[in-house]
XYZ file of C-alpha atoms in Angstrom:
588
model
C -44.188 -29.446 -38.401
C -42.138 -27.705 -41.131
C -45.346 -26.836 -43.075
C -47.351 -25.459 -40.270
C -44.267 -23.581 -38.887
C -43.964 -21.963 -42.313
C -47.584 -21.001 -42.229
C -46.921 -19.142 -38.957
C -43.989 -17.414 -40.696
C -46.380 -16.338 -43.507
C -48.836 -14.769 -41.172
C -51.286 -17.469 -40.385
C -52.590 -17.260 -36.700
C -55.588 -19.633 -36.580
C -55.507 -23.347 -37.156
C -58.691 -25.430 -37.055
C -58.415 -29.200 -36.611
C -60.969 -31.819 -37.116
C -59.630 -35.147 -35.546
C -58.701 -38.018 -37.710
C -56.077 -40.688 -38.012
C -54.431 -39.813 -41.223
C -54.056 -36.152 -40.196
C -52.594 -36.893 -36.746
C -49.117 -35.451 -37.528
C -50.584 -32.093 -38.545
C -52.993 -32.075 -35.557
C -50.279 -32.867 -33.078
C -47.973 -30.308 -34.666
C -50.674 -27.677 -34.305
C -51.020 -28.519 -30.654
C -47.450 -27.930 -30.052
C -47.489 -24.651 -31.869
C -50.417 -23.610 -29.677
C -48.471 -24.677 -26.520
C -45.647 -22.263 -27.399
C -48.062 -19.474 -28.178
C -47.577 -19.322 -31.895
C -51.192 -19.949 -33.051
C -54.787 -20.031 -31.882
C -55.882 -23.667 -32.165
C -59.510 -24.653 -32.563
C -60.789 -28.191 -32.534
C -64.104 -29.174 -34.071
C -65.487 -32.643 -34.565
C -67.439 -31.687 -37.760
C -65.381 -30.687 -40.786
C -68.072 -28.464 -42.203
C -68.365 -26.481 -39.057
C -64.542 -26.333 -38.810
C -64.270 -24.836 -42.324
C -66.865 -22.263 -41.726
C -65.223 -21.397 -38.323
C -62.006 -20.677 -40.369
C -63.997 -18.568 -42.789
C -65.464 -16.571 -39.866
C -61.961 -15.886 -38.460
C -60.745 -14.766 -41.900
C -63.666 -12.446 -42.464
C -62.834 -10.704 -39.152
C -58.980 -10.724 -39.337
C -58.249 -10.600 -43.124
C -55.803 -13.544 -42.582
C -56.389 -16.949 -44.028
C -56.942 -19.645 -41.423
C -55.728 -23.291 -42.030
C -58.156 -26.188 -41.700
C -56.724 -29.672 -41.082
C -58.812 -32.791 -41.867
C -58.340 -36.526 -42.419
C -59.121 -38.223 -45.695
C -62.285 -39.430 -47.364
C -65.642 -37.969 -46.661
C -63.984 -35.497 -44.285
C -62.730 -33.646 -47.312
C -66.112 -33.591 -49.007
C -67.602 -31.878 -45.911
C -65.321 -28.891 -46.524
C -67.020 -28.193 -49.945
C -69.737 -25.768 -48.777
C -67.194 -23.466 -47.102
C -64.810 -23.737 -49.938
C -67.570 -22.662 -52.339
C -68.599 -19.840 -50.075
C -64.967 -18.613 -49.715
C -64.705 -18.827 -53.530
C -67.699 -16.766 -54.314
C -67.380 -14.186 -51.466
C -63.603 -13.770 -51.855
C -62.411 -14.916 -48.361
C -58.997 -16.251 -47.954
C -59.056 -19.933 -46.763
C -56.482 -22.838 -46.703
C -57.615 -26.435 -46.326
C -54.904 -29.037 -45.676
C -56.380 -32.555 -46.330
C -54.519 -35.667 -45.289
C -54.546 -38.442 -47.845
C -53.336 -41.924 -48.416
C -50.269 -42.214 -50.697
C -50.945 -42.052 -54.418
C -50.363 -45.802 -54.909
C -53.451 -46.659 -52.814
C -55.880 -44.669 -55.069
C -58.181 -46.635 -57.289
C -57.809 -49.986 -55.593
C -60.681 -49.688 -53.034
C -58.225 -48.868 -50.171
C -60.043 -47.918 -47.016
C -61.055 -44.243 -46.679
C -59.368 -43.451 -49.926
C -60.894 -41.503 -52.883
C -59.741 -39.076 -55.439
C -59.162 -35.996 -53.366
C -57.138 -33.874 -55.908
C -59.613 -32.047 -57.963
C -62.503 -32.459 -55.551
C -62.933 -28.621 -55.296
C -62.423 -28.030 -59.062
C -63.217 -24.621 -60.309
C -63.255 -22.990 -56.895
C -59.608 -22.864 -55.966
C -56.914 -20.145 -56.148
C -54.270 -22.900 -55.867
C -54.222 -26.675 -55.504
C -51.224 -28.927 -54.869
C -51.175 -32.717 -54.500
C -48.087 -33.397 -52.388
C -46.335 -36.816 -52.359
C -45.644 -38.511 -49.055
C -42.479 -37.287 -47.296
C -39.455 -39.482 -47.717
C -37.004 -37.742 -45.337
C -34.968 -36.381 -48.336
C -32.859 -33.267 -47.944
C -34.723 -30.211 -48.912
C -38.248 -31.358 -47.890
C -38.455 -28.736 -45.123
C -37.502 -25.963 -47.498
C -40.023 -27.208 -50.099
C -42.705 -27.229 -47.326
C -41.810 -23.557 -46.499
C -42.119 -22.564 -50.078
C -45.497 -24.364 -50.341
C -46.788 -22.497 -47.251
C -45.816 -19.187 -48.676
C -47.288 -19.921 -52.080
C -50.542 -20.984 -50.396
C -50.913 -17.847 -48.276
C -50.141 -15.399 -51.154
C -52.552 -17.291 -53.371
C -55.338 -17.331 -50.676
C -54.807 -13.510 -50.371
C -55.116 -12.969 -54.102
C -51.512 -12.002 -54.647
C -48.807 -13.076 -57.041
C -45.415 -14.546 -56.091
C -44.002 -11.193 -55.282
C -46.776 -10.404 -52.858
C -48.303 -7.824 -55.185
C -52.053 -7.539 -55.520
C -53.496 -9.086 -58.738
C -56.931 -8.203 -60.227
C -58.042 -11.746 -60.810
C -59.199 -13.879 -59.240
C -58.690 -12.177 -55.852
C -58.804 -13.748 -52.366
C -60.252 -17.153 -51.956
C -59.608 -20.858 -51.053
C -56.418 -22.943 -51.412
C -56.279 -26.711 -51.198
C -53.130 -28.622 -50.191
C -53.635 -32.372 -50.415
C -50.917 -33.955 -48.325
C -50.129 -37.654 -48.647
C -48.814 -39.626 -45.614
C -47.493 -43.116 -45.127
C -47.153 -44.955 -41.915
C -45.759 -44.344 -39.347
C -47.934 -41.189 -39.401
C -46.451 -39.163 -36.630
C -43.820 -38.738 -33.954
C -43.494 -36.657 -30.698
C -42.378 -33.147 -31.481
C -41.371 -30.341 -29.163
C -40.526 -26.667 -29.879
C -38.602 -23.946 -28.287
C -40.987 -21.042 -27.605
C -38.569 -18.320 -28.627
C -37.863 -20.059 -32.032
C -41.594 -20.631 -32.626
C -42.622 -16.978 -32.272
C -44.919 -15.758 -35.047
C -43.427 -13.930 -37.950
C -44.159 -10.403 -38.891
C -45.500 -10.770 -42.508
C -48.447 -8.576 -42.961
C -51.169 -10.702 -44.585
C -54.304 -8.536 -44.641
C -55.512 -8.683 -48.217
C -55.391 -5.466 -50.255
C -57.815 -4.505 -52.948
C -56.375 -1.579 -54.956
C -56.634 -1.376 -58.626
C -54.867 -3.826 -60.815
C -51.286 -3.072 -61.901
C -51.420 -0.876 -64.936
C -55.066 0.004 -64.615
C -56.400 3.416 -63.853
C -59.397 4.754 -61.861
C -62.459 5.555 -64.042
C -63.954 8.985 -63.517
C -67.714 8.927 -63.474
C -69.178 12.171 -64.633
C -72.438 13.754 -63.547
C -75.240 14.002 -65.975
C -77.579 10.904 -66.247
C -80.011 10.322 -63.335
C -77.832 7.786 -61.499
C -78.392 5.468 -58.460
C -75.577 3.658 -56.665
C -76.098 -0.065 -55.518
C -73.913 -1.540 -52.801
C -74.180 -5.310 -52.332
C -72.258 -7.636 -50.110
C -68.640 -6.836 -49.923
C -69.065 -3.340 -51.356
C -67.433 -1.619 -48.267
C -67.545 2.128 -47.410
C -66.140 3.138 -50.809
C -69.657 2.803 -52.182
C -71.028 5.229 -49.668
C -68.239 7.756 -50.342
C -68.825 7.379 -54.107
C -72.549 8.073 -53.723
C -71.949 11.078 -51.597
C -69.397 12.628 -53.886
C -71.575 12.145 -56.887
C -74.749 13.344 -55.079
C -76.592 10.126 -56.102
C -79.078 7.905 -54.177
C -77.500 4.936 -52.392
C -79.191 1.514 -52.306
C -76.987 -0.288 -49.771
C -77.825 -3.733 -48.570
C -77.667 -4.248 -44.847
C -74.380 -6.351 -44.950
C -72.769 -4.231 -47.701
C -70.483 -2.240 -45.325
C -72.171 0.964 -46.930
C -75.458 0.988 -45.066
C -74.997 4.494 -43.767
C -74.662 8.087 -44.838
C -77.008 10.969 -45.901
C -77.746 9.442 -49.331
C -78.881 6.052 -48.046
C -82.349 5.003 -49.330
C -83.549 1.987 -47.252
C -86.876 1.457 -48.984
C -85.307 1.298 -52.410
C -87.173 -1.887 -53.444
C -90.560 -0.228 -53.121
C -89.468 3.004 -54.752
C -87.994 1.187 -57.877
C -91.472 -0.127 -58.418
C -93.111 3.384 -58.120
C -93.782 5.607 -61.134
C -91.606 8.670 -60.919
C -88.804 6.856 -59.285
C -87.484 3.569 -60.775
C -88.652 4.426 -64.329
C -86.601 7.657 -64.347
C -83.311 5.975 -63.667
C -80.756 6.295 -66.427
C -77.672 4.882 -64.978
C -76.697 2.520 -62.135
C -73.287 1.911 -60.664
C -72.972 -1.368 -58.757
C -70.504 -2.220 -56.149
C -70.132 -5.670 -54.516
C -72.653 -8.586 -54.967
C -76.353 -7.551 -54.597
C -78.381 -10.658 -53.443
C -81.363 -9.393 -51.394
C -83.795 -8.055 -54.024
C -85.225 -8.892 -57.381
C -85.571 -5.220 -58.278
C -81.907 -4.466 -58.803
C -81.254 -7.289 -61.271
C -84.439 -6.152 -63.095
C -83.047 -2.511 -63.170
C -79.674 -3.657 -64.465
C -81.267 -5.634 -67.289
C -83.466 -2.771 -68.599
C -82.502 -1.586 -72.202
C -82.736 2.138 -71.212
C -80.364 1.923 -68.232
C -76.452 2.062 -68.505
C -74.921 -0.175 -65.923
C -71.294 0.126 -64.503
C -70.203 -2.719 -62.343
C -67.270 -2.152 -59.962
C -65.084 -4.927 -58.539
C -61.477 -4.325 -57.362
C -60.915 -7.984 -57.426
C -63.015 -11.093 -57.862
C -63.546 -14.347 -59.713
C -66.808 -13.298 -61.290
C -68.551 -10.000 -62.428
C -72.079 -9.172 -61.370
C -73.895 -9.371 -64.709
C -77.634 -10.245 -64.528
C -78.940 -11.464 -67.859
C -75.429 -10.819 -69.262
C -76.623 -7.353 -70.143
C -73.775 -5.274 -68.559
C -71.327 -3.758 -71.008
C -68.987 -1.797 -68.732
C -66.811 -3.099 -65.938
C -64.235 -1.185 -63.844
C -61.855 -2.165 -61.118
C -62.036 1.243 -59.284
C -64.130 4.343 -59.982
C -64.257 7.827 -58.589
C -67.126 10.377 -58.946
C -66.167 13.776 -60.388
C -66.621 16.140 -57.414
C -68.165 19.488 -58.344
C -71.052 21.621 -56.932
C -74.313 19.918 -57.499
C -77.092 21.544 -59.479
C -80.597 22.157 -58.114
C -81.825 19.322 -60.249
C -79.206 16.848 -58.924
C -79.991 17.813 -55.319
C -83.666 17.438 -56.095
C -82.942 13.915 -57.511
C -81.227 12.479 -54.433
C -83.501 14.363 -52.105
C -86.736 12.895 -53.449
C -85.412 9.380 -53.007
C -84.081 9.912 -49.483
C -87.284 11.675 -48.269
C -89.618 9.222 -49.861
C -87.635 6.274 -48.516
C -87.685 7.610 -45.033
C -91.508 8.166 -45.263
C -91.996 4.620 -46.391
C -90.021 3.144 -43.526
C -91.648 5.375 -41.065
C -95.060 4.343 -42.302
C -94.231 0.737 -41.260
C -93.504 1.737 -37.655
C -96.216 1.095 -34.996
C -97.946 4.166 -33.639
C -96.439 5.485 -30.411
C -97.549 8.102 -27.938
C -95.520 11.218 -28.654
C -96.051 12.861 -25.315
C -97.030 12.006 -21.853
C -100.392 13.228 -22.177
C -101.914 14.542 -18.912
C -98.642 16.055 -17.519
C -98.446 19.842 -17.412
C -95.317 22.035 -17.813
C -94.488 21.813 -14.134
C -94.309 17.945 -14.342
C -97.552 17.324 -12.392
C -100.408 15.308 -13.430
C -103.167 17.622 -14.687
C -105.309 15.006 -16.510
C -105.594 11.579 -14.659
C -107.660 9.942 -17.331
C -105.130 10.884 -20.037
C -102.275 9.722 -17.854
C -103.913 6.411 -17.201
C -104.473 5.949 -20.906
C -100.816 6.690 -21.608
C -99.604 4.153 -18.950
C -101.948 1.471 -20.492
C -100.458 2.116 -23.901
C -96.954 1.892 -22.648
C -97.768 -1.361 -20.802
C -99.383 -2.788 -23.895
C -96.238 -1.884 -26.077
C -94.057 -3.758 -23.571
C -96.368 -6.774 -23.563
C -96.778 -6.773 -27.404
C -95.708 -9.977 -29.208
C -92.431 -9.623 -31.020
C -92.776 -9.221 -34.794
C -90.060 -9.650 -37.389
C -89.860 -5.869 -37.976
C -89.640 -5.381 -34.242
C -86.892 -8.044 -33.995
C -84.628 -6.678 -36.618
C -85.008 -3.149 -35.391
C -84.175 -4.083 -31.801
C -81.078 -6.247 -32.699
C -79.821 -3.446 -35.133
C -80.323 -0.811 -32.368
C -78.628 -2.975 -29.740
C -75.460 -3.294 -31.925
C -72.621 -0.764 -31.567
C -69.617 -0.049 -33.786
C -67.344 -2.205 -31.598
C -69.844 -5.215 -31.834
C -70.293 -7.592 -34.665
C -73.477 -8.605 -36.335
C -73.974 -11.631 -38.535
C -77.279 -12.558 -40.476
C -78.273 -15.935 -41.547
C -79.839 -16.677 -44.925
C -83.468 -16.353 -43.721
C -86.411 -13.903 -43.967
C -84.812 -11.813 -41.254
C -81.968 -10.462 -43.380
C -84.509 -9.283 -46.010
C -86.619 -7.717 -43.267
C -83.649 -5.883 -41.880
C -82.613 -4.743 -45.295
C -86.071 -3.216 -45.940
C -86.250 -1.399 -42.602
C -83.147 -0.611 -40.529
C -81.771 2.901 -40.591
C -78.183 3.866 -41.660
C -75.673 2.916 -39.127
C -71.878 2.282 -39.619
C -71.592 -1.094 -37.839
C -69.850 -4.383 -38.808
C -72.533 -6.532 -40.294
C -71.818 -9.647 -42.267
C -73.610 -12.617 -43.913
C -72.480 -15.490 -46.000
C -73.804 -14.139 -49.280
C -71.301 -15.710 -51.751
C -73.785 -18.537 -52.343
C -76.443 -17.289 -49.907
C -76.684 -20.745 -48.236
C -77.621 -21.549 -44.697
C -74.516 -23.815 -44.172
C -72.260 -23.019 -41.251
C -73.900 -19.869 -40.107
C -73.241 -20.576 -36.367
C -69.751 -21.659 -36.994
C -69.090 -18.503 -39.023
C -70.363 -16.292 -36.235
C -68.252 -18.075 -33.684
C -65.206 -17.502 -35.869
C -65.992 -13.816 -36.130
C -66.569 -13.691 -32.339
C -63.265 -15.355 -31.520
C -61.191 -13.308 -33.882
C -62.734 -10.081 -32.778
C -62.493 -10.767 -29.063
C -58.997 -12.265 -28.556
C -55.564 -11.021 -29.678
C -53.950 -13.122 -32.340
C -50.502 -14.531 -31.331
C -47.734 -12.061 -32.159
C -49.941 -9.005 -32.361
C -47.606 -6.187 -32.841
C -49.957 -3.484 -31.581
C -49.853 -3.168 -27.663
C -53.088 -4.293 -26.360
C -53.507 -1.166 -24.253
C -52.491 1.218 -26.976
C -55.198 3.831 -27.750
C -55.000 3.050 -31.531
C -54.760 -0.766 -31.062
C -57.464 -2.826 -32.852
C -60.396 -3.787 -30.786
C -59.493 -7.490 -30.977
C -56.022 -6.822 -29.547
C -57.746 -6.030 -26.222
C -60.513 -8.358 -25.364
C -61.646 -5.838 -22.735
C -62.555 -3.425 -25.487
C -64.064 -5.826 -27.947
C -67.722 -6.050 -28.238
C -70.354 -8.746 -28.413
C -71.096 -10.734 -31.527
C -74.750 -11.311 -32.361
C -76.068 -13.745 -35.037
C -79.629 -13.292 -36.163
C -80.853 -16.491 -37.740
C -83.972 -18.358 -38.586
C -84.864 -21.649 -36.813
C -83.875 -23.883 -39.845
C -80.593 -22.099 -40.266
C -79.689 -22.783 -36.586
C -80.800 -26.407 -36.868
C -78.844 -26.900 -40.123
C -75.665 -25.976 -38.188
C -76.634 -27.119 -34.668
C -73.379 -29.149 -34.292
C -71.463 -25.948 -34.238
C -72.951 -25.179 -30.873
C -70.524 -27.829 -29.426
C -67.564 -25.936 -27.990
C -65.185 -28.414 -26.552
C -62.937 -28.450 -23.487
C -60.045 -25.983 -23.794
C -61.867 -23.936 -26.534
C -62.485 -20.314 -26.019
C -66.100 -19.386 -25.128
C -66.729 -16.004 -26.809
C -69.399 -13.418 -25.960
C -71.968 -14.278 -28.518
C -75.706 -14.221 -28.808
C -77.311 -16.449 -31.403
C -80.823 -14.937 -31.746
C -83.168 -17.299 -33.441
C -86.445 -16.230 -34.887
C -88.527 -19.338 -34.413
C -91.569 -19.480 -36.657
C -91.717 -23.184 -36.743
C -90.109 -23.823 -40.221
C -89.011 -22.258 -43.504
C -91.466 -19.384 -43.794
C -89.147 -17.752 -46.416
C -90.738 -20.173 -48.800
C -94.192 -18.859 -48.225
C -93.248 -16.017 -50.493
C -92.961 -18.420 -53.454
C -95.658 -18.048 -56.171
C -96.433 -21.829 -55.995
C -97.384 -21.368 -52.269
C -100.643 -20.059 -53.399
C -101.564 -22.851 -55.701
C -99.849 -26.013 -54.285
C -101.492 -28.465 -51.866
C -100.993 -26.861 -48.398
C -100.125 -30.241 -46.907
C -97.629 -31.091 -49.628
C -96.120 -27.546 -49.553
C -95.602 -27.637 -45.772
C -94.066 -31.012 -45.936
C -91.437 -30.419 -48.707
C -90.913 -26.636 -48.376
C -91.921 -25.128 -44.894
C -90.625 -28.438 -43.302
C -92.242 -27.785 -39.861
C -90.276 -28.364 -36.667
C -91.064 -28.400 -32.977
C -87.606 -28.509 -31.416
C -87.083 -27.572 -27.793
C -84.522 -24.855 -28.040
C -84.158 -24.519 -24.315
C -83.228 -28.161 -24.071
C -80.877 -27.827 -27.022
C -79.093 -24.916 -25.353
C -78.702 -26.839 -22.190
C -77.398 -29.940 -24.075
C -74.662 -27.875 -25.653
C -73.814 -25.781 -22.496
C -75.133 -22.442 -23.854
C -77.144 -19.929 -21.774
C -80.690 -19.611 -22.852
C -83.421 -16.856 -22.791
C -86.858 -16.652 -24.351
C -88.239 -13.430 -25.598
C -91.892 -13.516 -26.680
C -92.664 -9.888 -25.979
C -91.031 -6.513 -26.659
C -90.157 -6.162 -22.992
C -88.514 -9.534 -22.863
C -86.559 -8.871 -26.116
C -85.241 -5.572 -24.771
C -84.229 -7.306 -21.557
C -82.412 -10.134 -23.404
C -80.522 -7.735 -25.680
C -79.718 -5.296 -22.805
C -78.348 -8.052 -20.461
C -74.526 -8.321 -20.258
C -73.238 -11.136 -22.466
C -70.434 -13.118 -20.777
C -70.413 -16.287 -22.899
C -72.408 -18.205 -25.501
C -76.087 -17.356 -25.241
C -79.047 -18.680 -27.310
C -81.982 -16.305 -27.500
C -85.262 -17.813 -28.792
C -87.848 -15.353 -30.219
C -91.144 -16.987 -31.105
C -92.579 -15.503 -34.307
C -95.939 -15.976 -36.078
C -95.866 -17.721 -39.512
């Protein structure tokens, strides 16, 4: 109890428990803290899903969540989320119960070498001996919790931001001897959450300065995952084209070039680039790494904090923590440079749109029908559009258009995020994806974590829920809907996270699954054109014929099927009151 109570004092608001015998003391202490209103407690039977749920709450809130598991393989199941948190810079604390050290190495049941299991991916690791009831143990637990929180947030012992390695995962391995727990009760007033502000900061490193980027070379700005709005402001100040991935947090603004991939391959565009400034972690194209590795292009990589620098081919020579564009009136040549990218990009995106009737032909200026044949043709075209089968482009456009600034949008690692990145217009909305390692692990769980943290106030929120300037998640009535756009295999890989147990919050969330029967993302591999179709389908495409309606029913989710544009518009326009699975059939 002393450890979890200290976590509350250090700013932790979410604890996720996966049941187990060795971790029972922590689990029961968490239940007591929930009873007195000190934390939000979430229970998941699968440790992998539990860890990704924690990652989702941290992405939304900026606070590290604590994951509690038992020993043995339970700890190994945390590894995918720990790696994602490490590479994407998300604060996460895992507390793993363990047998005492004297039982290691003698084939004791459910015992393995848990210390070091996440080697190379941690901001802090501690192997804590079993408590003996000695004086000072509670104080030591409090110090441990404080150290864990500041390490997860990428701060030093004084709470100051540090440049390296930045926010990420922490592992506390906690040894327990029998008896493993006792009944504990708390006084609600004494258990109130503390006031420590724990949202991670990302300013320049102590002692460093902001680099000024002068005009001159023909420059483009790239914004990858985690770049944030600073990349858009930098591109606008410098008067440079902005290549912002859909989950960069910078996919908006007048300088945005959506069709940057195609233009980078075009003569008169990509071949004229002389300098590229990279924010965040670009992962959605081959063209950006190729541009960075060119001998005739100067690359500046910007990362306020992080464990690794973006450095394709190890060709980058200049790295900066923060940068600022020198603001001055732009020349005609500079305006022409950004203008040609923006206008050409818009034309390419528009060329991919289906033709649509521009006017209601057959209606005169008084609103009366003057040409009945033209009017019938128009109505037939409108009806055909509503009945048209959903395409990937149609799907990503519709989901993007249905998402508002107070909503949350999460993409799975499938073809759909790349289709969205190629097509959707600039819009300042909260879009996220697990792009640290770009895996399909835990996507549903991450989306649920984002939804829960955005739609319910954390215990001890200092802002009044009804204050005009209170954050959206402080007032569930003002919070929006969370949508997760995933492929069929991404959903099936994390299908266990659809299980929401008794007493758990059921957030307003739509998981929209583009079902094309398997892993069509692999159809883009070069080998797909030469390999045996039967062998390729079996080991790469991995066809599936799951009944998603039955799946939704089994887990207690609502269900809708949207095979046409009209059905898709209806599904996205219907009020979301709880967990909903929307299946969208797509052609391979």
